[in-house]
Amino acid sequence: MDKKNIDWSNIGFGYIKTDKRYVSNYSNGKWDDGQIIDDDMITMSECACVLQYAQTIFEGLKAYTTKDGHIVVFRPDLNAERLANSAKRMEMPVFPVEKFIDSIEQVVRANEAYVPPYGTGASLYLRPYMFGINPVIGVKPADEFQYRVFTTPVGPYFKGGAKPLTIKISDFDRAAPKGTGYIKAGLNYAMSLHAIVTAHNEGFDENMYLDAATRTKVEETGGANFLFVTKDNKIVTPKSDSILPSITRRSLMTVAKDYLGLEVEEREVYLDEVKDFAECGLCGTAAVISPVGKINNHGEEICFPSGMDEMGPVTKKLYDTLTGIQMGRIEAPEGWIKTID
Ligand SMILES: *Cc1c(COP(=O)(O)O)cnc(C)c1O
């Protein structure tokens, strides 16, 4: 298939409309068959539950071209499972795993011309989401829902190499104990907007959120999990019920253990001990790992030995191995790569 005439290596991280999207509707207690459509606009009641009470959840994953020319997606079964967990917490119907995988295959095939070629660093970002669409004014869940998947080509996250980030300890909280921090819901992002704008205005790239109950333990950023490397090369990631279980982070922990032979630990991480780590990174689908060089705690700086010029050596190995697996340069664990074509 002919690819679209796009300067793949130079597109950024904005929304670019593609030709096709997938839609499925839920009413009378069941999902319809779902279909690929052209229309990118959604018409709904002014009183739709999503508009009034933010009943909406989403996922994010990427399709890309491997070294040998296949179009693949990375561990979509985990996105399906996470969307199901989000739906349960938000009183929404589960979109079945098989239907989810099918929707991903259909939408990628329909937008094949937008899947960037191998070697450009670009990929086709896939955004599955679901929202309550019927009118609701007394507070209760919707009973009609729409599930959609749109796609948008995104450029290499780090143009010209990954520069370490400077982040701040946020004075705002992201998620409450027993709240919704562990699901991928729009509401978690709505309340993070003021915090991120504040951080940016102060010259920081990101926020580090602490646990809301004691403000002594590391949770995550607005959209990425933390991964630390100890001075003796152990990988440590914070454990908490209010962290969103990042698929990238979970995959990196497996890569660290099974491919790099490193010790891995998921445990509570106190802010007090962060100064003792050798490296720090943020994990998520968008960048895989963004290195953190510096953390500002109300004026007091924690500077990692890896510095502000490049990724730390262990972070780099993790990054190279996982992206190698994704791009088909390194053999993947069973079931990690789903081929579409
Ligand atoms: C999506 C998300 C992540 C990253 O998850 P991945 O599955 O690795 O993309 C981390 N934290 C939050 C809050 C998120 O919403």
Short mmCIF file of C-alpha atoms and ligand atoms in Angstrom, two decimals:
data_model
loop_
_atom_site.label_atom_id
_atom_site.label_comp_id
_atom_site.label_asym_id
_atom_site.label_seq_id
_atom_site.Cartn_x
_atom_site.Cartn_y
_atom_site.Cartn_z
CA MET A 1 0.00 0.00 0.00
CA ASP A 2 1.16 3.55 -0.75
CA LYS A 3 2.06 5.52 2.32
CA LYS A 4 0.76 9.05 2.85
CA ASN A 5 3.12 11.80 1.88
CA ILE A 6 4.21 12.76 5.41
CA ASP A 7 7.64 13.83 6.62
CA TRP A 8 7.63 11.00 9.18
CA SER A 9 10.85 11.92 10.99
CA ASN A 10 9.69 15.48 11.59
CA ILE A 11 6.10 15.15 12.75
CA GLY A 12 5.62 16.06 16.39
CA PHE A 13 3.24 14.78 19.02
CA GLY A 14 0.05 16.56 17.91
CA TYR A 15 -3.21 15.22 16.53
CA ILE A 16 -3.21 14.55 12.80
CA LYS A 17 -6.57 13.36 11.50
CA THR A 18 -6.43 10.08 9.57
CA ASP A 19 -9.03 8.63 7.17
CA LYS A 20 -10.74 6.01 9.30
CA ARG A 21 -11.84 5.27 12.86
CA TYR A 22 -13.63 2.37 14.60
CA VAL A 23 -16.90 2.80 16.45
CA SER A 24 -19.17 0.48 18.44
CA ASN A 25 -22.29 1.43 20.40
CA TYR A 26 -23.73 -0.08 23.56
CA SER A 27 -27.46 0.05 24.25
CA ASN A 28 -30.12 -2.24 25.72
CA GLY A 29 -27.36 -4.07 27.56
CA LYS A 30 -25.24 -5.09 24.58
CA TRP A 31 -22.51 -3.96 22.18
CA ASP A 32 -23.29 -3.84 18.47
CA ASP A 33 -20.96 -5.40 15.87
CA GLY A 34 -18.82 -2.27 15.49
CA GLN A 35 -17.58 -0.78 12.23
CA ILE A 36 -14.98 1.38 10.54
CA ILE A 37 -16.31 4.85 9.65
CA ASP A 38 -15.06 8.07 8.02
CA ASP A 39 -16.65 10.74 10.22
CA ASP A 40 -14.33 12.11 12.90
CA MET A 41 -17.12 14.17 14.50
CA ILE A 42 -19.36 12.93 17.32
CA THR A 43 -22.88 14.27 17.83
CA MET A 44 -24.46 13.75 21.24
CA SER A 45 -26.96 15.21 23.67
CA GLU A 46 -25.93 18.36 25.51
CA CYS A 47 -26.72 16.37 28.64
CA ALA A 48 -24.57 13.32 27.77
CA CYS A 49 -23.11 11.72 30.90
CA VAL A 50 -19.56 12.19 29.60
CA LEU A 51 -20.08 15.97 29.28
CA GLN A 52 -21.75 16.46 32.66
CA TYR A 53 -20.09 13.84 34.87
CA ALA A 54 -16.93 12.85 32.98
CA GLN A 55 -17.80 9.18 32.58
CA THR A 56 -14.97 8.39 30.18
CA ILE A 57 -11.97 6.05 30.06
CA PHE A 58 -9.22 5.47 27.50
CA GLU A 59 -6.17 3.52 26.42
CA GLY A 60 -3.05 4.33 24.42
CA LEU A 61 -0.86 2.04 22.30
CA LYS A 62 1.13 2.17 19.09
CA ALA A 63 1.30 0.40 15.74
CA TYR A 64 4.60 0.51 13.90
CA THR A 65 6.60 -1.18 11.18
CA THR A 66 9.24 -3.69 12.24
CA LYS A 67 12.67 -4.24 10.70
CA ASP A 68 11.33 -6.96 8.40
CA GLY A 69 8.37 -4.86 7.24
CA HIS A 70 5.48 -6.17 9.35
CA ILE A 71 2.94 -3.89 10.99
CA VAL A 72 2.65 -4.84 14.65
CA VAL A 73 1.21 -3.68 17.97
CA PHE A 74 2.76 -4.26 21.38
CA ARG A 75 0.85 -6.32 23.98
CA PRO A 76 -2.69 -5.11 23.08
CA ASP A 77 -4.15 -7.79 25.34
CA LEU A 78 -2.88 -5.82 28.33
CA ASN A 79 -4.59 -2.65 27.07
CA ALA A 80 -7.82 -4.64 26.69
CA GLU A 81 -7.53 -5.95 30.23
CA ARG A 82 -6.75 -2.50 31.65
CA LEU A 83 -9.68 -0.92 29.79
CA ALA A 84 -11.92 -3.60 31.31
CA ASN A 85 -10.64 -2.75 34.80
CA SER A 86 -11.21 0.95 34.15
CA ALA A 87 -14.76 0.22 32.93
CA LYS A 88 -15.63 -1.74 36.08
CA ARG A 89 -14.47 1.05 38.39
CA MET A 90 -16.43 3.63 36.35
CA GLU A 91 -19.70 1.64 36.18
CA MET A 92 -19.30 1.18 32.44
CA PRO A 93 -19.82 -2.01 30.41
CA VAL A 94 -16.71 -4.04 29.66
CA PHE A 95 -15.68 -4.03 26.00
CA PRO A 96 -14.73 -7.70 25.56
CA VAL A 97 -11.02 -8.50 25.02
CA GLU A 98 -11.62 -10.25 21.65
CA LYS A 99 -13.67 -7.29 20.37
CA PHE A 100 -10.94 -4.91 21.57
CA ILE A 101 -8.22 -6.82 19.69
CA ASP A 102 -10.46 -6.97 16.61
CA SER A 103 -11.09 -3.20 16.77
CA ILE A 104 -7.34 -2.57 16.92
CA GLU A 105 -6.69 -4.83 13.92
CA GLN A 106 -9.48 -3.23 11.90
CA VAL A 107 -8.49 0.36 12.62
CA VAL A 108 -4.81 -0.26 11.89
CA ARG A 109 -5.61 -2.02 8.59
CA ALA A 110 -7.96 0.82 7.61
CA ASN A 111 -5.21 3.38 8.28
CA GLU A 112 -2.29 1.35 6.95
CA ALA A 113 -1.16 4.29 4.80
CA TYR A 114 -0.51 6.21 8.02
CA VAL A 115 1.69 3.59 9.69
CA PRO A 116 5.18 5.12 9.51
CA PRO A 117 7.94 3.14 7.80
CA TYR A 118 10.65 1.38 9.83
CA GLY A 119 13.60 3.51 10.80
CA THR A 120 11.77 6.86 10.94
CA GLY A 121 11.26 6.69 14.71
CA ALA A 122 7.60 7.54 14.10
CA SER A 123 4.58 5.34 14.84
CA LEU A 124 0.81 5.30 14.58
CA TYR A 125 -0.65 6.10 17.98
CA LEU A 126 -3.93 4.32 18.72
CA ARG A 127 -6.44 5.83 21.10
CA PRO A 128 -9.26 3.48 22.22
CA TYR A 129 -11.80 5.20 24.46
CA MET A 130 -15.30 4.77 25.83
CA PHE A 131 -17.80 7.24 27.21
CA GLY A 132 -21.37 7.51 28.53
CA ILE A 133 -23.39 9.11 25.74
CA ASN A 134 -27.06 9.28 26.77
CA PRO A 135 -28.55 12.23 28.71
CA VAL A 136 -28.10 11.98 32.49
CA ILE A 137 -28.96 14.83 34.86
CA GLY A 138 -29.53 13.15 38.23
CA VAL A 139 -26.14 11.71 39.13
CA LYS A 140 -25.95 8.12 37.91
CA PRO A 141 -24.07 6.14 35.27
CA ALA A 142 -25.17 6.35 31.64
CA ASP A 143 -26.84 3.31 30.12
CA GLU A 144 -25.72 3.93 26.55
CA PHE A 145 -22.04 4.05 25.69
CA GLN A 146 -19.82 4.55 22.70
CA TYR A 147 -16.44 2.87 22.21
CA ARG A 148 -14.15 4.33 19.57
CA VAL A 149 -10.59 4.00 18.36
CA PHE A 150 -8.95 6.79 16.40
CA THR A 151 -5.38 6.83 15.17
CA THR A 152 -2.85 9.59 14.70
CA PRO A 153 0.73 9.39 13.43
CA VAL A 154 3.26 10.62 15.98
CA GLY A 155 6.89 11.47 15.49
CA PRO A 156 9.93 10.22 17.38
CA TYR A 157 9.47 11.34 20.97
CA PHE A 158 13.06 12.45 21.31
CA LYS A 159 14.29 14.30 18.26
CA GLY A 160 18.06 14.32 18.42
CA GLY A 161 18.35 12.12 21.50
CA ALA A 162 16.74 11.95 24.91
CA LYS A 163 17.61 14.93 27.08
CA PRO A 164 17.14 14.29 30.81
CA LEU A 165 14.17 16.04 32.38
CA THR A 166 13.97 18.28 35.41
CA ILE A 167 10.89 17.58 37.50
CA LYS A 168 9.41 19.00 40.69
CA ILE A 169 7.70 17.47 43.71
CA SER A 170 4.13 18.61 43.21
CA ASP A 171 2.16 20.31 45.95
CA PHE A 172 -0.97 18.84 44.39
CA ASP A 173 -2.13 15.24 44.75
CA ARG A 174 -2.89 13.03 41.76
CA ALA A 175 -4.84 10.20 43.35
CA ALA A 176 -6.40 9.35 46.69
CA PRO A 177 -6.03 6.02 48.50
CA LYS A 178 -8.95 3.89 47.28
CA GLY A 179 -9.62 6.48 44.56
CA THR A 180 -9.24 6.15 40.80
CA GLY A 181 -5.46 6.48 40.36
CA TYR A 182 -5.13 2.89 39.12
CA ILE A 183 -7.49 3.30 36.15
CA LYS A 184 -7.01 5.18 32.90
CA ALA A 185 -9.84 7.69 33.22
CA GLY A 186 -10.08 11.21 31.83
CA LEU A 187 -10.91 12.48 35.31
CA ASN A 188 -7.35 11.72 36.52
CA TYR A 189 -6.03 13.94 33.75
CA ALA A 190 -8.59 16.74 34.21
CA MET A 191 -7.41 17.34 37.74
CA SER A 192 -3.72 17.13 36.73
CA LEU A 193 -3.96 19.99 34.22
CA HIS A 194 -3.57 22.79 36.76
CA ALA A 195 -0.62 20.98 38.34
CA ILE A 196 1.21 20.51 35.04
CA VAL A 197 0.58 24.07 33.86
CA THR A 198 1.91 25.28 37.22
CA ALA A 199 5.02 23.08 36.88
CA HIS A 200 5.65 24.28 33.32
CA ASN A 201 5.24 27.92 34.35
CA GLU A 202 7.91 27.34 36.99
CA GLY A 203 10.24 25.86 34.37
CA PHE A 204 9.84 22.15 35.17
CA ASP A 205 9.13 19.39 32.67
CA GLU A 206 6.97 17.21 34.88
CA ASN A 207 5.51 16.64 38.35
CA MET A 208 6.43 13.92 40.78
CA TYR A 209 3.29 13.12 42.77
CA LEU A 210 3.59 11.74 46.28
CA ASP A 211 1.09 9.49 48.05
CA ALA A 212 -1.82 11.67 49.13
CA ALA A 213 -2.16 10.15 52.62
CA THR A 214 1.35 10.75 53.98
CA ARG A 215 3.18 12.70 51.23
CA THR A 216 6.31 10.66 51.98
CA LYS A 217 6.20 8.05 49.18
CA VAL A 218 6.78 8.33 45.44
CA GLU A 219 3.76 7.61 43.24
CA GLU A 220 4.11 8.64 39.58
CA THR A 221 3.90 11.62 37.22
CA GLY A 222 0.72 12.72 35.44
CA GLY A 223 1.17 10.11 32.72
CA ALA A 224 4.21 7.92 33.39
CA ASN A 225 5.47 5.51 36.06
CA PHE A 226 8.84 5.87 37.78
CA LEU A 227 11.69 3.44 37.49
CA PHE A 228 14.86 3.86 39.54
CA VAL A 229 18.27 2.22 39.29
CA THR A 230 20.22 1.70 42.53
CA LYS A 231 23.97 2.23 42.72
CA ASP A 232 24.42 -1.55 42.56
CA ASN A 233 22.26 -1.82 39.41
CA LYS A 234 19.03 -3.06 40.93
CA ILE A 235 15.80 -1.84 39.29
CA VAL A 236 13.25 -0.41 41.72
CA THR A 237 9.71 0.75 40.91
CA PRO A 238 7.17 2.17 43.37
CA LYS A 239 4.33 -0.07 44.53
CA SER A 240 1.01 1.56 45.34
CA ASP A 241 -2.69 0.88 44.75
CA SER A 242 -3.12 4.39 43.33
CA ILE A 243 -0.54 4.09 40.53
CA LEU A 244 -1.69 3.37 36.97
CA PRO A 245 -0.15 0.01 35.99
CA SER A 246 1.99 1.07 33.01
CA ILE A 247 2.42 -1.66 30.41
CA THR A 248 5.79 -0.16 29.45
CA ARG A 249 6.99 -0.27 33.06
CA ARG A 250 5.80 -3.86 33.55
CA SER A 251 7.54 -4.85 30.29
CA LEU A 252 10.76 -3.09 31.32
CA MET A 253 10.81 -4.98 34.62
CA THR A 254 10.62 -8.26 32.67
CA VAL A 255 13.33 -7.09 30.27
CA ALA A 256 15.56 -6.10 33.19
CA LYS A 257 15.18 -9.50 34.82
CA ASP A 258 15.08 -11.88 31.85
CA TYR A 259 17.22 -10.10 29.25
CA LEU A 260 19.68 -8.08 31.32
CA GLY A 261 19.90 -10.36 34.37
CA LEU A 262 19.21 -7.50 36.78
CA GLU A 263 17.47 -7.77 40.12
CA VAL A 264 14.06 -6.06 40.12
CA GLU A 265 11.96 -4.85 43.01
CA GLU A 266 8.42 -3.41 43.19
CA ARG A 267 8.05 -1.85 46.61
CA GLU A 268 7.15 1.35 48.43
CA VAL A 269 9.74 4.01 47.62
CA TYR A 270 10.19 6.84 50.11
CA LEU A 271 11.05 10.32 48.87
CA ASP A 272 13.86 10.31 51.44
CA GLU A 273 15.71 7.51 49.63
CA VAL A 274 15.43 8.95 46.09
CA LYS A 275 18.72 10.85 46.54
CA ASP A 276 20.52 7.50 46.86
CA PHE A 277 19.51 6.18 43.43
CA ALA A 278 21.92 6.29 40.48
CA GLU A 279 19.36 6.75 37.68
CA CYS A 280 15.72 7.67 37.28
CA GLY A 281 13.35 7.31 34.34
CA LEU A 282 9.70 7.84 33.42
CA CYS A 283 7.98 4.96 31.63
CA GLY A 284 5.07 5.13 29.23
CA THR A 285 4.02 4.23 25.70
CA ALA A 286 4.86 7.68 24.30
CA ALA A 287 8.61 7.73 25.04
CA VAL A 288 9.26 4.22 26.46
CA ILE A 289 11.70 5.78 28.98
CA SER A 290 12.39 9.47 29.53
CA PRO A 291 15.47 9.95 31.69
CA VAL A 292 15.16 12.25 34.72
CA GLY A 293 18.29 14.22 35.59
CA LYS A 294 17.11 16.35 38.45
CA ILE A 295 14.28 16.49 40.98
CA ASN A 296 13.45 19.75 42.73
CA ASN A 297 11.93 19.38 46.20
CA HIS A 298 10.86 22.92 47.13
CA GLY A 299 14.22 24.40 46.17
CA GLU A 300 16.34 21.50 47.31
CA GLU A 301 17.80 19.64 44.33
CA ILE A 302 18.33 15.93 43.93
CA CYS A 303 20.78 15.47 41.05
CA PHE A 304 21.28 11.95 39.71
CA PRO A 305 24.86 10.88 38.93
CA SER A 306 23.73 10.16 35.33
CA GLY A 307 23.62 13.95 34.88
CA MET A 308 21.79 16.29 32.51
CA ASP A 309 23.42 15.32 29.20
CA GLU A 310 22.30 11.78 28.49
CA MET A 311 20.43 8.72 29.71
CA GLY A 312 22.13 6.74 32.46
CA PRO A 313 23.84 3.52 31.26
CA VAL A 314 21.28 1.09 32.75
CA THR A 315 18.32 3.18 31.57
CA LYS A 316 19.89 3.18 28.10
CA LYS A 317 20.28 -0.61 28.10
CA LEU A 318 16.65 -1.02 29.14
CA TYR A 319 15.53 1.43 26.47
CA ASP A 320 17.60 -0.20 23.72
CA THR A 321 16.45 -3.70 24.64
CA LEU A 322 12.73 -2.93 24.83
CA THR A 323 12.71 -0.83 21.65
CA GLY A 324 14.76 -3.60 19.99
CA ILE A 325 12.08 -6.12 20.98
CA GLN A 326 9.32 -3.83 19.73
CA MET A 327 11.02 -3.16 16.40
CA GLY A 328 11.82 -6.82 15.74
CA ARG A 329 15.60 -6.53 16.17
CA ILE A 330 15.59 -8.67 19.33
CA GLU A 331 13.46 -11.76 19.86
CA ALA A 332 10.34 -10.94 21.88
CA PRO A 333 8.92 -12.95 24.77
CA GLU A 334 6.00 -15.16 23.73
CA GLY A 335 2.86 -13.14 22.98
CA TRP A 336 4.32 -9.63 23.22
CA ILE A 337 4.10 -8.72 19.55
CA LYS A 338 0.83 -8.91 17.61
CA THR A 339 1.29 -8.86 13.84
CA ILE A 340 -1.51 -7.11 11.96
CA ASP A 341 -0.77 -7.73 8.26
C1 LIG B 1 -1.06 5.68 30.45
C2 LIG B 1 -0.39 6.02 31.72
C3 LIG B 1 0.90 5.55 32.03
C4 LIG B 1 1.73 4.76 31.07
O1 LIG B 1 1.18 3.51 30.76
P1 LIG B 1 1.68 2.71 29.49
O2 LIG B 1 0.77 1.53 29.47
O3 LIG B 1 3.08 2.34 29.71
O4 LIG B 1 1.50 3.62 28.32
C5 LIG B 1 1.41 5.86 33.28
N1 LIG B 1 0.73 6.62 34.17
C6 LIG B 1 -0.50 7.10 33.89
C7 LIG B 1 -1.19 7.94 34.90
C8 LIG B 1 -1.10 6.82 32.65
O5 LIG B 1 -2.32 7.30 32.41
#
